[in-house]
Coordinates of C-alpha atoms in Angstrom, one line a residue:
M56 CA -17.5 -22.1 -31.3
E57 CA -17.7 -21.6 -35.1
E58 CA -14.5 -20.7 -36.8
A59 CA -15.9 -17.4 -38.1
S60 CA -17.1 -16.4 -34.6
L61 CA -13.8 -17.5 -33.1
K62 CA -11.9 -15.3 -35.5
I63 CA -14.0 -12.3 -34.6
Y64 CA -13.7 -12.9 -30.9
Q65 CA -9.9 -13.1 -31.1
S66 CA -9.8 -9.4 -32.0
Q67 CA -12.6 -8.0 -29.9
V68 CA -12.1 -6.3 -26.6
L69 CA -15.8 -6.7 -25.5
L70 CA -17.4 -10.1 -25.8
P71 CA -21.2 -9.9 -25.0
F72 CA -23.1 -13.0 -23.8
S73 CA -26.5 -13.7 -22.3
L74 CA -27.6 -15.9 -19.4
A75 CA -30.6 -18.2 -19.2
D76 CA -32.5 -15.4 -17.3
G77 CA -32.1 -13.0 -20.2
S78 CA -29.5 -10.8 -18.6
V79 CA -26.7 -9.6 -20.9
H80 CA -23.1 -9.2 -19.7
A81 CA -19.7 -9.1 -21.4
F82 CA -16.3 -10.7 -21.0
L83 CA -13.2 -8.6 -21.4
G84 CA -11.5 -10.1 -24.5
P85 CA -9.9 -11.0 -26.7
F86 CA -10.8 -14.7 -26.6
A87 CA -8.2 -17.3 -27.5
G88 CA -7.8 -21.0 -26.5
Q89 CA -9.2 -20.9 -23.0
N90 CA -8.9 -24.7 -22.6
T91 CA -5.9 -25.5 -24.8
K92 CA -2.9 -26.9 -22.9
R93 CA -0.4 -25.0 -24.9
Y94 CA -1.1 -21.8 -23.0
G95 CA -0.9 -23.4 -19.6
N96 CA -0.6 -21.0 -16.7
T97 CA 1.7 -18.7 -18.5
L98 CA 0.6 -15.7 -16.5
L99 CA 1.1 -17.3 -13.1
P100 CA 4.4 -16.5 -11.3
E101 CA 7.1 -19.2 -11.6
D102 CA 9.8 -17.5 -9.6
S103 CA 9.2 -17.9 -5.9
T104 CA 11.4 -14.9 -5.1
T105 CA 8.7 -12.6 -6.7
L106 CA 5.8 -14.0 -4.7
P107 CA 4.1 -11.6 -2.2
F108 CA 5.8 -11.1 1.1
I109 CA 2.7 -12.4 2.9
Y110 CA 3.8 -15.9 1.9
S111 CA 7.2 -15.6 3.7
P112 CA 7.7 -18.3 6.3
E113 CA 8.7 -15.7 8.9
I114 CA 7.8 -12.0 9.1
D115 CA 9.8 -9.7 11.4
L116 CA 7.8 -6.5 11.9
N117 CA 10.6 -4.9 13.8
L118 CA 12.0 -4.0 10.3
F119 CA 9.2 -1.6 9.8
G120 CA 9.6 0.4 13.0
D121 CA 10.7 3.8 11.7
T122 CA 8.0 4.4 9.1
T123 CA 8.9 8.1 8.9
K124 CA 12.2 7.2 7.2
I125 CA 10.5 4.5 5.1
F126 CA 8.0 6.9 3.6
R127 CA 9.7 10.2 3.8
A128 CA 9.5 10.8 0.0
F129 CA 5.9 11.9 0.0
P130 CA 4.5 15.2 -1.4
P131 CA 5.4 18.1 0.9
V132 CA 2.9 20.0 3.0
K133 CA 0.5 21.8 0.7
E134 CA 1.1 25.2 2.3
R135 CA 4.7 25.3 0.9
H136 CA 3.5 25.5 -2.7
L137 CA -0.1 26.8 -2.6
S138 CA 0.9 30.4 -3.2
W139 CA 3.1 29.5 -6.2
L140 CA 0.4 27.2 -7.6
A141 CA -2.2 30.0 -7.3
R142 CA 0.0 32.5 -9.0
V143 CA 0.9 30.2 -12.0
E144 CA -2.7 28.9 -12.3
A145 CA -4.1 32.4 -12.7
S146 CA -2.0 32.8 -15.9
M147 CA -1.8 29.2 -17.2
S148 CA -5.1 27.5 -16.4
S149 CA -6.4 27.6 -20.0
E150 CA -3.1 26.1 -21.2
W151 CA -3.4 23.4 -18.5
K152 CA -6.9 22.5 -19.6
E153 CA -5.8 22.3 -23.2
T154 CA -2.9 20.0 -22.2
G155 CA -5.3 17.8 -20.0
I156 CA -3.5 18.4 -16.7
F157 CA -5.7 21.0 -15.0
E158 CA -7.6 18.6 -12.8
F159 CA -4.4 16.7 -11.9
I160 CA -2.6 19.9 -10.7
Q161 CA -5.6 20.8 -8.6
L162 CA -5.0 17.6 -6.6
A163 CA -1.8 19.3 -5.2
K164 CA -4.1 21.7 -3.3
F165 CA -5.2 18.8 -1.0
D166 CA -3.5 16.7 1.7
L167 CA -1.4 14.4 -0.4
H168 CA 1.4 14.5 2.2
L169 CA -0.8 12.5 4.7
F170 CA -0.4 8.7 4.6
D171 CA -1.0 5.7 6.8
P172 CA 2.2 3.6 7.0
Q173 CA 0.4 0.5 8.2
M174 CA -2.1 0.6 5.4
L175 CA 0.6 1.0 2.8
L176 CA 2.9 -1.7 4.2
S177 CA 0.0 -4.2 4.6
A178 CA -0.9 -3.7 0.9
I179 CA 2.7 -4.0 -0.2
F180 CA 2.8 -7.4 1.6
F181 CA 0.4 -8.7 -1.2
W182 CA 2.2 -7.3 -4.2
N183 CA 3.5 -9.8 -6.8
R184 CA 6.5 -8.5 -8.7
E185 CA 6.0 -10.9 -11.6
T186 CA 2.3 -10.2 -12.4
R187 CA 2.4 -6.6 -11.1
A188 CA -0.7 -7.1 -9.2
F189 CA -1.9 -7.5 -5.6
E190 CA -2.9 -11.0 -4.8
F191 CA -6.1 -10.9 -2.8
P192 CA -7.9 -14.2 -2.0
C193 CA -10.5 -13.5 -4.7
G194 CA -7.9 -12.8 -7.5
F195 CA -5.5 -10.3 -8.9
I196 CA -6.3 -6.6 -8.0
C197 CA -4.4 -3.6 -9.2
P198 CA -4.8 0.1 -10.1
T199 CA -5.9 0.4 -13.7
L200 CA -5.9 3.4 -16.1
L201 CA -9.6 3.8 -15.1
D202 CA -8.6 4.2 -11.5
V203 CA -5.8 6.6 -12.4
A204 CA -8.3 8.6 -14.4
A205 CA -10.8 8.8 -11.6
I206 CA -8.2 9.8 -9.0
T207 CA -6.2 12.2 -11.1
G208 CA -8.4 13.3 -14.0
L209 CA -5.8 12.1 -16.5
K210 CA -7.0 10.5 -19.8
P211 CA -5.6 7.1 -20.9
I212 CA -4.8 8.4 -24.4
G213 CA -2.0 10.6 -25.6
D214 CA 1.6 10.5 -26.9
R215 CA 4.2 8.4 -25.2
F216 CA 7.0 10.2 -23.5
Y217 CA 10.4 8.8 -24.6
P218 CA 13.2 9.8 -22.3
D219 CA 16.2 11.5 -24.0
A220 CA 14.4 11.4 -27.3
F221 CA 12.5 14.7 -27.0
E222 CA 14.1 17.6 -28.6
E223 CA 14.7 20.8 -26.6
E224 CA 12.7 23.5 -28.4
I225 CA 13.5 25.8 -25.5
S226 CA 17.2 25.3 -24.7
I227 CA 17.8 24.7 -21.1
K228 CA 20.7 27.2 -21.3
D229 CA 18.3 30.0 -22.3
T230 CA 16.1 29.6 -19.2
S231 CA 16.7 31.4 -15.9
I232 CA 16.3 28.2 -13.9
S233 CA 18.8 28.1 -11.0
W234 CA 20.3 24.6 -10.5
D235 CA 22.2 25.3 -7.3
K236 CA 19.0 25.5 -5.2
K237 CA 17.3 22.1 -5.7
T238 CA 15.6 21.4 -2.3
Y239 CA 11.9 22.0 -2.6
L240 CA 11.6 25.1 -0.4
A241 CA 14.7 26.7 -1.8
F242 CA 13.6 26.0 -5.4
I243 CA 10.2 27.7 -4.7
N244 CA 11.9 30.7 -3.2
A245 CA 14.4 31.0 -6.1
H246 CA 11.9 30.7 -9.0
M247 CA 8.6 32.1 -7.7
G248 CA 8.0 35.5 -9.4
Q249 CA 6.9 38.7 -7.7
P250 CA 3.2 39.5 -7.3
D251 CA 1.6 41.5 -10.2
T252 CA 4.3 40.3 -12.6
P253 CA 3.6 38.0 -15.6
V254 CA 4.5 34.3 -15.4
S255 CA 7.5 33.8 -17.7
P256 CA 8.1 30.6 -19.7
S257 CA 11.1 29.9 -17.4
E258 CA 8.9 30.2 -14.3
H259 CA 6.2 28.0 -15.7
I260 CA 8.7 25.3 -16.7
A261 CA 10.3 25.6 -13.2
F262 CA 6.9 25.2 -11.6
L263 CA 6.1 22.1 -13.6
M264 CA 9.5 20.6 -12.7
Y265 CA 8.8 21.2 -9.0
W266 CA 5.3 19.8 -9.3
L267 CA 6.5 16.6 -11.2
S268 CA 9.3 15.9 -8.8
A269 CA 7.6 16.8 -5.5
C270 CA 3.9 16.1 -6.0
V271 CA 3.8 13.5 -8.8
F272 CA 6.8 11.2 -9.0
C273 CA 8.2 12.0 -5.5
T274 CA 12.0 11.8 -6.0
P275 CA 14.0 10.0 -3.3
S276 CA 16.4 12.9 -2.9
L277 CA 13.6 15.4 -2.0
Q278 CA 15.0 17.7 -4.6
V279 CA 14.1 19.0 -8.0
P280 CA 16.5 17.1 -10.4
K281 CA 17.4 18.5 -13.8
Y282 CA 16.2 15.4 -15.7
Y283 CA 12.5 16.5 -15.3
Y284 CA 13.2 19.4 -17.7
N285 CA 12.3 17.6 -20.9
L286 CA 8.9 16.5 -19.6
A287 CA 8.1 19.9 -18.0
Q288 CA 9.1 21.6 -21.3
A289 CA 6.8 19.2 -23.3
L290 CA 3.8 20.1 -21.0
H291 CA 4.7 23.8 -21.2
L292 CA 4.5 23.5 -25.0
Q293 CA 1.1 21.8 -24.6
R294 CA 2.2 18.4 -25.9
K295 CA -0.5 15.8 -25.3
I296 CA 1.7 13.5 -23.2
C297 CA -0.1 10.5 -21.8
L298 CA 0.8 11.1 -18.1
S299 CA -1.5 8.5 -16.8
K300 CA 0.5 5.6 -18.3
L301 CA 3.8 7.2 -17.1
L302 CA 2.3 7.6 -13.6
L303 CA 1.0 4.0 -13.5
A304 CA 4.4 2.6 -14.7
S305 CA 6.2 4.6 -12.0
L306 CA 3.8 3.1 -9.4
Y307 CA 4.8 -0.4 -10.7
T308 CA 8.4 0.5 -10.3
C309 CA 8.2 1.7 -6.7
L310 CA 5.9 -1.2 -5.7
D311 CA 8.5 -3.6 -7.1
E312 CA 11.3 -2.0 -5.2
A313 CA 9.2 -1.8 -2.0
S314 CA 8.2 -5.5 -2.2
E315 CA 11.7 -6.6 -2.9
S316 CA 13.1 -4.5 0.0
L317 CA 10.8 -6.3 2.5
A318 CA 12.9 -9.4 2.3
R319 CA 16.2 -7.6 3.0
E320 CA 17.9 -8.0 6.3
S321 CA 17.7 -4.3 7.0
G322 CA 14.1 -3.9 5.7
P323 CA 12.7 -1.1 3.5
R324 CA 14.5 2.2 3.6
N325 CA 13.4 5.5 1.9
L326 CA 10.7 4.2 -0.5
S327 CA 10.0 6.7 -3.2
G328 CA 7.6 7.1 -6.1
P329 CA 3.9 7.9 -6.4
L330 CA 2.9 6.0 -3.3
W331 CA 0.4 8.8 -2.6
L332 CA -1.6 7.2 -5.5
L333 CA -1.5 3.9 -3.8
Q334 CA -2.8 5.5 -0.6
L335 CA -5.8 7.1 -2.3
W336 CA -6.5 3.9 -4.2
L337 CA -6.5 1.9 -1.0
N338 CA -8.8 4.5 0.6
A339 CA -11.3 3.9 -2.2
L340 CA -11.1 0.1 -1.8
L341 CA -11.4 0.0 2.0
E342 CA -13.8 3.0 2.4
K343 CA -16.9 0.9 3.0
K344 CA -15.3 -2.2 4.6
L345 CA -13.5 -0.1 7.3
H346 CA -16.1 2.7 7.4
L347 CA -13.4 5.3 6.8
P348 CA -14.8 8.7 7.8
S349 CA -14.8 11.4 5.1
K350 CA -14.9 15.1 5.5
P351 CA -16.5 17.7 3.3
I352 CA -14.2 19.3 0.8
P353 CA -14.4 22.5 -1.2
I354 CA -15.9 22.1 -4.7
C355 CA -13.5 20.1 -6.7
E356 CA -14.6 17.9 -9.6
L357 CA -12.1 15.1 -8.8
E358 CA -12.5 11.8 -7.0
G359 CA -8.9 12.0 -5.7
A360 CA -9.7 15.2 -3.7
R361 CA -12.4 13.4 -1.8
L362 CA -10.2 10.4 -1.2
T363 CA -7.6 12.6 0.5
T364 CA -10.0 13.1 3.4
L365 CA -10.3 9.4 4.0
T366 CA -6.7 8.8 4.9
P367 CA -6.6 7.9 8.7
R368 CA -4.9 10.6 10.7
K369 CA -3.9 8.4 13.6
R370 CA -1.1 6.0 13.0
L371 CA -2.1 3.2 15.4
V372 CA -0.2 0.0 15.7
D373 CA -3.4 -2.1 15.8
N374 CA -4.4 -0.6 12.4
F375 CA -1.9 -3.1 10.9
E376 CA -4.0 -6.0 12.0
K377 CA -7.2 -4.3 10.8
Y378 CA -5.8 -3.8 7.3
I379 CA -4.4 -7.3 7.0
R380 CA -7.7 -8.8 8.1
A381 CA -9.6 -6.5 5.7
I382 CA -7.5 -7.6 2.7
L383 CA -7.7 -11.3 3.7
S384 CA -11.5 -11.0 3.9
F385 CA -11.8 -10.3 0.2
T386 CA -12.5 -13.9 -0.6
D387 CA -15.2 -12.9 -3.1
F388 CA -15.0 -10.0 -5.6
T389 CA -17.4 -7.3 -4.5
E390 CA -18.3 -3.8 -5.7
D391 CA -15.8 -2.5 -3.1
L392 CA -13.0 -3.6 -5.4
A393 CA -14.5 -1.7 -8.3
P394 CA -15.2 1.7 -6.7
F395 CA -14.9 3.9 -9.9
I396 CA -17.8 2.4 -12.0
R397 CA -20.5 3.7 -9.6
P398 CA -23.1 6.1 -11.1
N399 CA -22.3 9.0 -8.7
L400 CA -18.6 9.2 -9.5
I401 CA -17.0 12.6 -8.9
G402 CA -14.8 13.7 -11.8
P403 CA -14.4 15.7 -15.0
T404 CA -17.3 15.6 -17.4
W405 CA -15.6 13.4 -20.0
L406 CA -15.2 10.6 -17.3
R407 CA -18.3 11.1 -15.2
Q408 CA -20.5 10.6 -18.2
N409 CA -18.5 7.7 -19.6
N410 CA -17.5 5.6 -16.6
Q411 CA -20.0 2.8 -17.4
V412 CA -18.5 0.2 -19.7
G413 CA -22.0 -1.1 -20.6
S414 CA -23.0 2.2 -22.2
I415 CA -20.0 3.4 -24.2
S416 CA -20.9 6.3 -26.5
P417 CA -19.3 6.6 -30.0
A418 CA -17.4 9.7 -28.7
S419 CA -15.8 7.7 -25.9
T420 CA -14.7 4.7 -27.9
D421 CA -11.1 5.8 -28.0
L422 CA -11.2 6.5 -24.3
W423 CA -12.4 3.0 -23.4
F424 CA -10.0 1.4 -25.8
G425 CA -7.3 3.0 -23.8
F426 CA -8.7 1.6 -20.5
L427 CA -9.3 -1.9 -21.8
S428 CA -6.7 -2.8 -24.3
W429 CA -3.2 -4.4 -23.9
D430 CA -0.3 -2.0 -23.9
V431 CA 3.3 -1.5 -22.9
I432 CA 3.9 1.4 -20.4
M433 CA 7.2 2.9 -19.5
S434 CA 8.7 4.6 -16.5
G435 CA 11.8 6.7 -16.1
M436 CA 13.0 10.2 -17.0
R437 CA 16.4 9.1 -18.2
Q438 CA 17.6 6.5 -20.6
K439 CA 19.3 4.5 -17.9
D440 CA 16.2 4.5 -15.7
V441 CA 13.7 3.3 -18.4
R442 CA 11.6 0.3 -17.4
L443 CA 9.0 -1.4 -19.5
Y444 CA 5.9 -3.0 -18.1
P445 CA 2.9 -4.8 -19.6
Y446 CA -0.5 -3.1 -19.0
Q447 CA -2.8 -6.2 -18.7
P448 CA -6.4 -5.1 -18.0
Q449 CA -7.5 -8.7 -18.7
L450 CA -6.2 -9.6 -15.3
F451 CA -8.5 -7.1 -13.7
A452 CA -11.6 -7.3 -15.9
R453 CA -14.0 -7.3 -12.9
Q454 CA -12.7 -3.9 -11.8
F455 CA -14.4 -2.5 -15.0
G456 CA -17.7 -4.4 -14.4
L457 CA -16.7 -7.0 -17.0
C458 CA -16.7 -10.7 -16.5
Q459 CA -13.4 -12.5 -16.1
M460 CA -12.0 -15.0 -18.5
K461 CA -8.7 -16.8 -18.1
P462 CA -6.2 -14.1 -19.1
L463 CA -3.5 -14.7 -21.6
P464 CA -0.1 -12.9 -21.8
L465 CA 0.6 -10.1 -24.1
R466 CA 3.2 -12.3 -25.8
R467 CA 3.0 -16.1 -25.8
K468 CA 6.7 -16.8 -25.9
E469 CA 8.6 -13.6 -25.4
G470 CA 8.1 -12.2 -21.9
I471 CA 8.2 -8.5 -21.1
D472 CA 11.1 -7.9 -18.8
A473 CA 11.1 -4.6 -16.9
D474 CA 14.9 -4.5 -17.6
I475 CA 14.6 -4.8 -21.4
C476 CA 17.4 -2.8 -23.0
V477 CA 16.1 0.1 -25.1
E478 CA 18.9 1.7 -27.1
K479 CA 18.7 5.4 -27.7
G480 CA 16.1 6.2 -30.4
N481 CA 15.0 2.6 -30.6
Y482 CA 11.7 2.8 -28.6
E483 CA 9.4 2.3 -31.6
E484 CA 11.1 -0.8 -32.8
V485 CA 10.9 -2.4 -29.3
L486 CA 7.2 -1.5 -28.9
D487 CA 6.4 -2.9 -32.4
F488 CA 8.2 -6.1 -31.5
I489 CA 6.1 -6.5 -28.3
L490 CA 2.7 -5.2 -29.4
R491 CA 2.7 -7.0 -32.7
P492 CA 0.9 -4.4 -34.9
D493 CA -0.5 -7.2 -37.1
K494 CA -2.7 -8.3 -34.2
E495 CA -4.9 -5.2 -33.9
L496 CA -7.7 -5.2 -31.3
R497 CA -11.1 -3.7 -31.9
L498 CA -13.7 -2.3 -29.6
T499 CA -17.3 -2.5 -30.7
P500 CA -19.6 -0.7 -28.2
T501 CA -22.5 -2.8 -26.9
T502 CA -25.1 -2.5 -24.2
F503 CA -25.0 -4.8 -21.2
S504 CA -25.1 -4.8 -17.4
P505 CA -22.0 -4.8 -15.2
S506 CA -21.2 -8.1 -13.5
F507 CA -18.4 -9.7 -11.5
L508 CA -18.8 -13.2 -12.9
V509 CA -15.9 -15.4 -13.8
S510 CA -15.6 -18.3 -16.3
K511 CA -15.1 -21.9 -15.0
C512 CA -11.8 -21.9 -16.8
Y513 CA -10.6 -18.9 -14.9
L514 CA -11.8 -20.4 -11.7
R515 CA -9.8 -23.6 -12.2
W516 CA -6.8 -21.5 -13.3
W517 CA -6.9 -19.3 -10.2
C518 CA -7.7 -22.2 -7.7
Y519 CA -4.8 -24.2 -9.1
Y520 CA -2.5 -21.3 -8.2
I521 CA -3.9 -20.1 -4.9
V522 CA -5.0 -23.3 -3.2
D523 CA -1.7 -23.9 -1.5
K524 CA -1.2 -20.3 -0.6
L525 CA -4.4 -19.4 1.1
T526 CA -4.0 -18.1 4.6
D527 CA -6.0 -16.3 7.3
F528 CA -5.0 -13.8 10.0
D529 CA -4.2 -16.6 12.5
G530 CA -1.9 -18.1 10.0
F531 CA -0.3 -14.8 9.4
L532 CA 0.1 -14.3 13.1
K533 CA 2.0 -17.5 13.5
K534 CA 4.7 -16.2 11.1
L535 CA 5.4 -13.1 13.2
I536 CA 8.7 -13.0 15.1
S537 CA 10.4 -10.5 17.5
S538 CA 7.4 -9.4 19.5
P539 CA 4.6 -9.4 16.9
L540 CA 3.1 -6.1 15.9
S541 CA 4.5 -4.3 19.0
C542 CA 8.2 -3.8 19.5
S543 CA 9.0 -1.1 17.1
Q544 CA 5.6 0.2 16.1
G545 CA 5.0 2.5 19.1
P546 CA 5.7 6.2 19.1
K547 CA 9.2 7.1 20.1
Q548 CA 9.8 8.8 23.4
P549 CA 12.6 11.4 23.8
G550 CA 15.4 10.7 26.2
T551 CA 16.6 7.4 27.7
F552 CA 13.8 6.9 30.2
K553 CA 11.8 4.3 28.3
N554 CA 9.2 3.1 30.8
Q555 CA 6.3 4.7 28.9
L556 CA 7.4 3.0 25.7
I557 CA 7.5 -0.4 27.3
I558 CA 4.0 0.1 28.8
Y559 CA 2.7 1.3 25.5
Q560 CA 4.1 -1.8 23.7
F561 CA 2.7 -4.1 26.3
E562 CA -0.7 -2.6 25.9
Q563 CA -0.5 -2.8 22.1
F564 CA 0.3 -6.5 22.2
F565 CA -2.9 -7.3 24.0
K566 CA -4.9 -5.0 21.6
V567 CA -3.5 -6.7 18.5
C568 CA -2.6 -10.2 19.5
Y569 CA -5.2 -11.2 22.1
R570 CA -6.7 -14.6 21.2
P571 CA -9.8 -15.3 23.2
D572 CA -9.7 -19.0 22.3
N573 CA -6.3 -19.4 23.9
A574 CA -5.6 -17.0 26.8
H575 CA -2.7 -19.0 28.1
R576 CA -0.9 -18.7 24.8
T577 CA -1.6 -14.9 24.7
I578 CA -0.1 -14.4 28.1
F579 CA 2.9 -16.6 27.3
D580 CA 3.7 -14.8 24.1
A581 CA 3.4 -11.4 25.8
S582 CA 5.4 -12.4 28.8
V583 CA 8.3 -13.8 26.9
S584 CA 8.4 -10.7 24.7
L585 CA 8.1 -8.3 27.6
S586 CA 10.7 -10.2 29.6
K587 CA 13.3 -10.1 26.8
M588 CA 12.6 -6.5 26.1
V589 CA 12.9 -5.3 29.7
Q590 CA 16.0 -7.4 30.4
R591 CA 17.6 -5.9 27.4
N592 CA 16.8 -2.4 28.5
I593 CA 17.8 -3.0 32.1
R594 CA 21.2 -4.2 31.0
S595 CA 21.7 -1.0 28.9
K596 CA 20.3 1.1 31.8
K597 CA 17.6 2.6 29.7
V598 CA 14.8 2.1 32.1
I599 CA 16.3 3.4 35.3
N600 CA 15.0 6.7 36.4
P601 CA 17.2 9.2 38.2
Q602 CA 16.1 8.1 41.6
G603 CA 17.2 4.5 41.0
K604 CA 13.7 3.0 41.4
T605 CA 13.5 -0.3 39.6
D606 CA 10.2 -1.7 40.9
F607 CA 8.9 -3.9 38.1
E608 CA 5.4 -2.5 38.8
K609 CA 6.5 0.6 36.9
F610 CA 7.0 -1.5 33.8
C611 CA 3.5 -2.9 34.0
P612 CA 0.7 -1.2 32.0
K613 CA -1.6 1.1 33.9
H614 CA -4.5 0.3 31.6
I615 CA -4.7 -3.1 30.0
P616 CA -7.6 -3.3 27.5
P617 CA -10.5 -5.3 28.9
L618 CA -10.1 -9.1 28.6
P619 CA -12.5 -11.8 29.5
N620 CA -12.0 -13.7 32.7
A621 CA -9.0 -16.1 32.3
L622 CA -6.5 -18.0 34.3
F623 CA -3.7 -15.6 35.3
G624 CA -0.7 -16.7 37.4
L625 CA -0.7 -14.6 40.5
V626 CA 1.2 -14.4 43.9
K627 CA 0.5 -12.5 47.1
H628 CA 3.8 -10.5 47.2
V629 CA 5.4 -8.4 44.5
S630 CA 9.2 -8.1 44.5
H631 CA 12.2 -7.8 42.2
P632 CA 13.2 -10.5 39.8
P633 CA 16.8 -11.5 40.6
W634 CA 18.2 -10.0 37.5
V635 CA 17.6 -6.4 38.8
K636 CA 19.4 -7.0 42.1
T637 CA 22.7 -5.4 41.0
L638 CA 20.9 -2.3 39.8
D639 CA 18.6 -1.7 42.8
P640 CA 20.3 0.1 45.6
F641 CA 17.6 -1.0 48.1
Y642 CA 17.8 -4.7 47.0
L643 CA 19.6 -5.9 50.2
E644 CA 16.9 -4.3 52.4
R645 CA 14.1 -6.2 50.6
K646 CA 15.3 -9.8 49.7
E647 CA 11.8 -11.2 49.1
V648 CA 12.0 -13.1 45.8
P649 CA 9.1 -15.5 45.4
V650 CA 9.8 -18.7 43.6
K651 CA 7.6 -20.5 41.2
N652 CA 6.2 -23.0 43.6
K653 CA 4.5 -20.2 45.5
V654 CA 2.5 -19.2 42.4
T655 CA -1.2 -19.8 42.8
Y656 CA -3.8 -19.9 40.2
A657 CA -7.0 -17.9 40.5
R658 CA -9.9 -17.2 38.2
C659 CA -10.3 -13.4 38.0
S660 CA -9.7 -10.6 35.6
V661 CA -6.9 -8.1 35.9
Y662 CA -9.2 -5.4 37.2
D663 CA -10.6 -7.7 39.9
F664 CA -7.3 -8.5 41.5
P665 CA -5.6 -6.0 43.9
R666 CA -2.9 -4.1 42.1
N667 CA -0.5 -4.3 44.9
K668 CA -0.5 -8.1 44.6
W669 CA 0.3 -8.3 40.9
W670 CA 3.2 -10.5 39.8
P671 CA 5.1 -9.8 36.6
L672 CA 3.8 -11.9 33.7
C673 CA 7.3 -12.8 32.6
W674 CA 7.6 -14.9 35.8
V675 CA 4.3 -16.7 35.4
N676 CA 4.4 -20.4 34.7
N677 CA 2.0 -20.6 31.8
I678 CA 1.7 -24.3 31.5
N679 CA -1.6 -25.9 32.4
P680 CA -1.7 -25.8 36.2
P681 CA -2.3 -29.0 38.1
P682 CA -5.8 -29.5 39.5
G683 CA -6.2 -28.5 43.1
K684 CA -8.0 -26.4 45.6
Y685 CA -6.8 -23.2 43.8
F686 CA -8.1 -24.3 40.5
S687 CA -11.3 -25.4 39.0
P688 CA -11.6 -26.4 35.4
P689 CA -13.6 -23.9 33.3
S690 CA -17.1 -24.8 32.3
S691 CA -17.8 -25.4 28.6
S692 CA -19.6 -22.0 28.5
R693 CA -16.5 -20.1 29.6
I694 CA -13.5 -19.1 27.5
P695 CA -10.5 -21.1 28.8

């Protein structure tokens, strides 16, 4: 490239190019030294402790059993705040539109409190805490400011919010906000005005504080903390705060904390932050691949409102397998991963008419510059909670319909650490040091067609990183320990009579882990898991009903999902395993305890064999049976 062109391309956000067939596309710039060795793989993670949890040598899903506690910091049920929202909206809607938060507040009218724990956990498995991106097989994927705009209606432009640096124009002491009632419902009851009375500034600020803490940033304490006052006051005074960057940085923070907690011995506990945004974003990505059913919604010009209807209502254990498989199937970048550049996007006019990067109007140049240019985003409402993150759209160029070059870091030598110390009042100096004002970028609108192409340099860069990490679902399955995908994922049953829970878990094992290419291994894994589980519960007397019946048949599932014909170990008489003899009052009257040499092998399905002749799978010898009159080798056309 000529030196003059190179100098221009080093400052341009859009780099158009044409192919041999005449089609015109564009890379997301700027362009700089794609093949020079001095840049190396500076964006690729070097710390193995930050790699996604999916690469862990062992994965114990028992740690994720109580998902209610893990994700309790979600927005409350909408009925709790709808009446207050409607009252304040009637008075303040024009002010909200002027501030740019009207559409975002409308989102609180929908089912943000619904979530799918298996979908969220499966995605968090792929989060990289160093690049702040999900590692899909096809490349880095992450919510961008365009995604935030489509879901929430927030623009990517506006003033930065600096915690503890905003002056109180309305003194907190002059308001009538009650600080002794902080829980959500108590806060609503204490500050909601009477019907047919005007909304006072104090009530409006109190409402914004509740909305920010309960429906936006989702505080872990499930209360309205005082430190949201400054931001609520700024919005009340119609300051043009860039909430989209604040929201995205907060999502980075909670994903970092969630990913780090997966490796703890106790597992994740009480994850907080705007995980509702992650749920809606995943709904958009997986909508077509998983055929998520949508329901009609009232008229609302917002993509996020439609996405709330896609959240699966049933929390099924086998959904975890479905989501892991879906993510691992993204070996190529498809339009599913760029859901918000489609022509029929739902949203506010300013976005719906300007969501095509190939046809940027002069009026939307600033808007697209906010979507596509490097930046530093901050999270935290207090000085001590401030975290800095790089916003790196060059990592996710294809999500905008732009071609992917090898990305370069925001700074070549000085990295951006989320724990950078920002002294009070020193925000501007830190940002100037990182953003290098002398290296200004420019966006020149051009006309081109969207594309998901990548450069050869990017492809080499990515393959170098991912080649040793590629896995599939079978590889993931081998890492699972402690009864894969079953033990703790079933619904809890009240009381100590746990037969139903054991039956449910056994059924789920076959639904999730059945391997048609190796039926013996499936049975063996299930039997070992079931045996340990039942013995543990027998010893703690949790499976003995009041009548003292301990027949092992009661632990067997009543409806095992259909399996192809396979070799099952069977015997003609069912009796008690010896480890229940001390708990069975009728044991001495029925001493029949078959031994393994009486086990015969028969080719039949579970449904074909008489139920009264079943033998517990935990006592089946699952090694290959010796050939004999009871066994005939399967033909090549049958599944062994």
